[in-house]
Amino acid sequence: MRVSISRLLRAHGFAVTLFDSAEALLDHGDFDTAICIVLDINLDGKSGVDLRRKLAEEGVTAPVIYITGDDSAVNRSAAVSSGCVAYLTKPFTAQSLIESVTRAAAA
């Protein structure tokens, strides 16, 4: 999924950096040029929402787009309360992701 999203975004002119774990993203540390961060709600047993909160605590202000295959009222509420700009449920259309990233870039 991560590679497919990367290909899609690159095909639409966006620069993409992939991370294979929450720890790798946290260790990256350079978010000054990020127009957004695309996070899955479930990250190998970890919470994407918790990761978003950790990033915010560290001063990262890049908008977040959540994707999930586990849509629920609890997940949606947690995502929205964490300050996401979009919440996409799998399977989502390529257009919905592109539109979400474009909105984030304009913010």
XYZ file of N, CA, C and O in Angstrom:
428
model
N 0.828 -1.188 0.000
C 0.000 0.000 0.000
C 0.874 1.254 0.000
O 0.609 2.193 -0.742
N 1.899 1.234 0.833
C 2.789 2.397 0.952
C 3.437 2.723 -0.400
O 3.466 3.883 -0.812
N 3.918 1.717 -1.094
C 4.571 1.927 -2.390
C 3.566 2.402 -3.434
O 3.865 3.285 -4.239
N 2.371 1.858 -3.408
C 1.328 2.286 -4.355
C 0.960 3.754 -4.140
O 0.807 4.505 -5.114
N 0.822 4.142 -2.900
C 0.514 5.544 -2.588
C 1.651 6.437 -3.062
O 1.427 7.502 -3.649
N 2.877 6.002 -2.838
C 4.037 6.775 -3.283
C 4.020 6.968 -4.789
O 4.212 8.087 -5.284
N 3.785 5.912 -5.527
C 3.737 6.002 -6.998
C 2.646 6.961 -7.455
O 2.849 7.770 -8.365
N 1.487 6.851 -6.847
C 0.369 7.716 -7.200
C 0.716 9.186 -6.963
O 0.516 10.034 -7.839
N 1.243 9.486 -5.790
C 1.556 10.874 -5.457
C 2.668 11.418 -6.349
O 2.593 12.558 -6.815
N 3.676 10.600 -6.610
C 4.769 11.040 -7.491
C 4.255 11.291 -8.910
O 4.685 12.237 -9.569
N 3.339 10.456 -9.369
C 2.771 10.629 -10.706
C 1.998 11.945 -10.821
O 1.824 12.467 -11.921
N 1.561 12.476 -9.670
C 0.841 13.746 -9.658
C 1.730 14.907 -9.227
O 1.244 15.983 -8.860
N 3.040 14.685 -9.253
C 3.987 15.774 -9.027
C 4.396 16.037 -7.594
O 5.088 17.020 -7.329
N 4.005 15.182 -6.673
C 4.376 15.383 -5.273
C 5.674 14.643 -4.960
O 5.878 13.519 -5.408
N 6.540 15.262 -4.177
C 7.730 14.587 -3.660
C 7.286 13.722 -2.491
O 6.437 14.130 -1.696
N 7.836 12.518 -2.392
C 7.389 11.560 -1.382
C 8.593 10.974 -0.653
O 9.592 10.631 -1.275
N 8.466 10.849 0.654
C 9.447 10.137 1.463
C 8.699 9.036 2.189
O 7.693 9.310 2.851
N 9.172 7.800 2.042
C 8.520 6.656 2.680
C 9.243 6.274 3.971
O 10.464 6.378 4.056
N 8.466 5.799 4.929
C 9.013 5.297 6.184
C 8.414 3.928 6.439
O 7.209 3.737 6.275
N 9.241 2.987 6.858
C 8.748 1.628 7.055
C 8.280 1.357 8.474
O 7.831 0.248 8.778
N 8.348 2.368 9.343
C 7.864 2.193 10.706
C 7.585 3.554 11.334
O 8.071 4.590 10.849
N 6.834 3.521 12.417
C 6.564 4.749 13.172
C 7.870 5.327 13.712
O 8.081 6.547 13.697
N 8.749 4.449 14.159
C 10.033 4.891 14.704
C 10.870 5.603 13.648
O 11.509 6.619 13.924
N 10.864 5.072 12.434
C 11.623 5.701 11.350
C 11.083 7.095 11.055
O 11.853 8.030 10.816
N 9.784 7.253 11.089
C 9.177 8.567 10.878
C 9.577 9.516 11.998
O 9.993 10.646 11.751
N 9.493 9.063 13.233
C 9.870 9.904 14.370
C 11.350 10.278 14.319
O 11.722 11.404 14.652
N 12.185 9.345 13.886
C 13.624 9.601 13.816
C 13.994 10.548 12.684
O 15.073 11.152 12.705
N 13.124 10.681 11.702
C 13.403 11.527 10.530
C 13.696 12.958 10.965
O 14.695 13.537 10.572
N 12.800 13.519 11.727
C 13.024 14.818 12.338
C 12.957 16.039 11.445
O 12.929 17.146 11.959
N 12.943 15.911 10.141
C 12.921 17.082 9.267
C 11.581 17.154 8.537
O 11.389 16.530 7.504
N 10.679 17.932 9.105
C 9.336 18.034 8.544
C 9.032 19.431 8.011
O 7.901 19.732 7.675
N 10.070 20.274 7.934
C 9.862 21.664 7.532
C 9.287 21.808 6.129
O 8.548 22.748 5.853
N 9.619 20.894 5.232
C 9.130 21.010 3.855
C 7.951 20.085 3.561
O 7.450 20.086 2.436
N 7.523 19.326 4.557
C 6.408 18.386 4.345
C 5.104 19.152 4.169
O 4.765 19.999 4.996
N 4.380 18.837 3.084
C 3.064 19.468 2.923
C 1.999 18.693 3.682
O 0.966 19.243 4.031
N 2.272 17.405 3.951
C 1.375 16.608 4.777
C 2.041 15.286 5.122
O 3.089 14.947 4.569
N 1.422 14.576 6.037
C 1.859 13.243 6.426
C 0.663 12.320 6.262
O -0.418 12.617 6.779
N 0.851 11.236 5.521
C -0.205 10.247 5.338
C 0.087 9.095 6.296
O 1.145 8.479 6.210
N -0.839 8.856 7.212
C -0.673 7.818 8.231
C -1.817 6.830 8.202
O -2.974 7.233 8.076
N -1.492 5.572 8.372
C -2.535 4.574 8.582
C -2.951 4.646 10.049
O -2.123 4.949 10.918
N -4.194 4.387 10.325
C -4.674 4.357 11.708
C -3.989 3.236 12.486
O -3.635 3.395 13.647
N -3.770 2.091 11.832
C -3.122 0.942 12.473
C -1.747 0.734 11.854
O -1.627 0.431 10.681
N -0.731 0.876 12.684
C 0.650 0.758 12.225
C 1.340 -0.398 12.931
O 1.988 -0.212 13.953
N 1.178 -1.599 12.397
C 1.827 -2.771 12.991
C 1.657 -2.820 14.503
O 2.625 -2.898 15.250
N 0.410 -2.750 14.938
C 0.113 -2.844 16.357
C 0.209 -1.530 17.109
O -0.036 -1.479 18.311
N 0.568 -0.474 16.403
C 0.643 0.846 17.028
C -0.455 1.722 16.447
O -0.993 1.455 15.393
N -0.730 2.780 17.131
C -1.789 3.693 16.722
C -1.236 4.862 15.919
O -0.350 5.587 16.401
N -1.763 5.062 14.715
C -1.402 6.228 13.924
C -1.822 7.519 14.607
O -1.143 8.537 14.497
N -2.924 7.472 15.332
C -3.391 8.657 16.066
C -2.400 8.994 17.177
O -2.046 10.164 17.374
N -1.920 7.978 17.892
C -0.916 8.230 18.935
C 0.366 8.789 18.324
O 1.006 9.681 18.894
N 0.739 8.280 17.150
C 1.918 8.789 16.458
C 1.715 10.250 16.101
O 2.620 11.075 16.274
N 0.551 10.595 15.611
C 0.235 11.996 15.275
C 0.374 12.879 16.499
O 0.945 13.975 16.445
N -0.133 12.423 17.628
C -0.031 13.208 18.862
C 1.428 13.386 19.285
O 1.827 14.457 19.719
N 2.215 12.336 19.134
C 3.641 12.405 19.473
C 4.347 13.413 18.573
O 5.153 14.222 19.038
N 4.042 13.378 17.282
C 4.625 14.345 16.358
C 4.243 15.772 16.751
O 5.084 16.672 16.735
N 2.981 15.975 17.113
C 2.517 17.302 17.526
C 3.263 17.768 18.776
O 3.648 18.941 18.878
N 3.471 16.855 19.716
C 4.225 17.192 20.926
C 5.642 17.636 20.590
O 6.236 18.441 21.305
N 6.187 17.094 19.504
C 7.537 17.443 19.073
C 7.559 18.668 18.170
O 8.590 19.019 17.603
N 6.389 19.306 17.994
C 6.315 20.542 17.230
C 6.059 20.382 15.745
O 6.129 21.357 14.998
N 5.747 19.171 15.298
C 5.461 18.948 13.879
C 4.061 19.466 13.586
O 3.087 19.036 14.210
N 3.962 20.378 12.637
C 2.675 21.002 12.321
C 2.122 20.585 10.962
O 1.062 21.074 10.555
N 2.821 19.709 10.261
C 2.342 19.264 8.941
C 0.965 18.622 9.083
O 0.740 17.831 10.011
N 0.036 18.951 8.191
C -1.290 18.338 8.238
C -1.202 16.823 8.070
O -0.288 16.315 7.421
N -2.160 16.116 8.659
C -2.186 14.654 8.597
C -3.420 14.182 7.847
O -4.520 14.687 8.050
N -3.200 13.197 6.979
C -4.275 12.488 6.296
C -4.224 11.055 6.807
O -3.185 10.399 6.704
N -5.321 10.603 7.389
C -5.388 9.219 7.866
C -6.025 8.334 6.810
O -6.976 8.751 6.132
N -5.502 7.114 6.714
C -6.149 6.083 5.913
C -6.388 4.887 6.833
O -5.641 4.671 7.788
N -7.447 4.160 6.582
C -7.728 3.003 7.426
C -8.581 1.979 6.710
O -9.421 2.327 5.885
N -8.336 0.745 7.045
C -9.190 -0.352 6.612
C -10.084 -0.792 7.749
O -10.845 -1.752 7.620
N -9.983 -0.105 8.864
C -10.719 -0.445 10.077
C -11.551 0.752 10.523
O -11.333 1.316 11.587
N -12.490 1.141 9.669
C -13.323 2.300 9.972
C -14.273 1.987 11.119
O -14.911 0.934 11.143
N -14.315 2.874 12.058
C -15.255 2.763 13.172
C -15.492 4.161 13.713
O -14.707 5.078 13.460
N -16.563 4.317 14.462
C -16.860 5.614 15.069
C -15.730 6.044 16.000
O -15.361 7.220 16.047
N -15.152 5.084 16.716
C -14.060 5.391 17.652
C -12.833 5.879 16.887
O -12.230 6.903 17.242
N -12.453 5.159 15.825
C -11.289 5.574 15.035
C -11.510 6.932 14.378
O -10.639 7.790 14.389
N -12.689 7.103 13.812
C -13.002 8.374 13.140
C -12.963 9.529 14.140
O -12.373 10.579 13.874
N -13.551 9.355 15.307
C -13.559 10.397 16.327
C -12.147 10.724 16.801
O -11.784 11.896 16.950
N -11.337 9.697 17.030
C -9.953 9.913 17.469
C -9.154 10.647 16.398
O -8.365 11.549 16.707
N -9.356 10.267 15.142
C -8.641 10.907 14.038
C -9.017 12.381 13.934
O -8.148 13.250 13.839
N -10.301 12.650 13.959
C -10.771 14.032 13.834
C -10.282 14.866 15.021
O -9.809 15.993 14.857
N -10.352 14.309 16.222
C -9.926 15.077 17.399
C -8.418 15.308 17.424
O -7.943 16.238 18.067
N -7.660 14.490 16.697
C -6.204 14.690 16.644
C -5.814 15.762 15.626
O -4.651 16.128 15.525
N -6.788 16.216 14.859
C -6.541 17.320 13.947
C -6.216 16.940 12.517
O -5.437 17.613 11.860
N -6.800 15.880 12.012
C -6.511 15.475 10.627
C -7.241 16.370 9.625
O -8.261 16.971 9.933
N -6.695 16.424 8.413
C -7.342 17.170 7.336
C -8.194 16.271 6.461
O -9.013 16.756 5.689
N -7.976 14.947 6.591
C -8.792 13.982 5.846
C -8.718 12.623 6.525
O -7.735 12.300 7.189
N -9.783 11.856 6.340
C -9.904 10.508 6.891
C -10.460 9.649 5.772
O -11.623 9.801 5.393
N -9.621 8.803 5.192
C -10.009 7.994 4.039
C -10.095 6.531 4.436
O -9.181 6.000 5.078
N -11.172 5.885 4.044
C -11.330 4.467 4.350
C -10.989 3.631 3.124
O -11.337 3.981 1.997
N -10.249 2.556 3.374
C -9.869 1.629 2.305
C -11.069 0.779 1.932
O -11.794 0.352 2.822
N -11.268 0.528 0.680
C -10.502 1.085 -0.430
C -10.974 2.502 -0.748
O -12.171 2.776 -0.750
N -10.041 3.384 -0.969
C -10.383 4.753 -1.348
C -9.922 4.975 -2.779
O -9.068 4.253 -3.292
N -10.491 5.968 -3.414
C -10.119 6.249 -4.798
C -8.817 7.050 -4.845
O -8.494 7.784 -3.906
N -8.110 6.898 -5.932
C -6.897 7.685 -6.131
C -7.230 9.173 -6.078
O -6.515 9.964 -5.459
N -8.348 9.533 -6.668
C -8.758 10.935 -6.700
C -8.985 11.492 -5.303
O -8.635 12.630 -5.023
N -9.560 10.699 -4.412
C -9.811 11.210 -3.051
C -8.501 11.475 -2.321
O -8.397 12.451 -1.571
N -7.486 10.662 -2.548
C -6.192 10.911 -1.922
C -5.533 12.147 -2.532
O -5.045 13.021 -1.800
N -5.532 12.232 -3.847
C -4.932 13.390 -4.513
C -5.616 14.680 -4.067
O -4.962 15.677 -3.761
N -6.939 14.675 -4.002
C -7.669 15.866 -3.552
C -7.311 16.225 -2.117
O -7.154 17.405 -1.780
N -7.165 15.218 -1.249
C -6.812 15.465 0.147
C -5.411 16.068 0.267
O -5.194 17.013 1.030
N -4.450 15.531 -0.489
C -3.091 16.058 -0.448
C -3.051 17.466 -1.030
O -2.378 18.350 -0.498
N -3.788 17.685 -2.084
C -3.856 19.021 -2.686
C -4.432 20.027 -1.700
O -3.918 21.158 -1.576
N -5.484 19.652 -0.977
C -6.058 20.534 0.062
C -5.035 20.819 1.149
O -4.915 21.941 1.615
N -4.323 19.784 1.578
C -3.304 19.960 2.622
C -2.213 20.910 2.141
O -1.745 21.765 2.907
N -1.824 20.789 0.882
C -0.784 21.649 0.332
C -1.221 23.102 0.280
O -0.413 24.022 0.435
N -2.516 23.325 0.084
C -3.053 24.674 -0.016
C -3.263 25.318 1.355
O -3.397 26.547 1.437
N -3.266 24.511 2.392
C -3.541 25.027 3.747
C -2.365 25.804 4.303
O -1.273 25.719 3.914
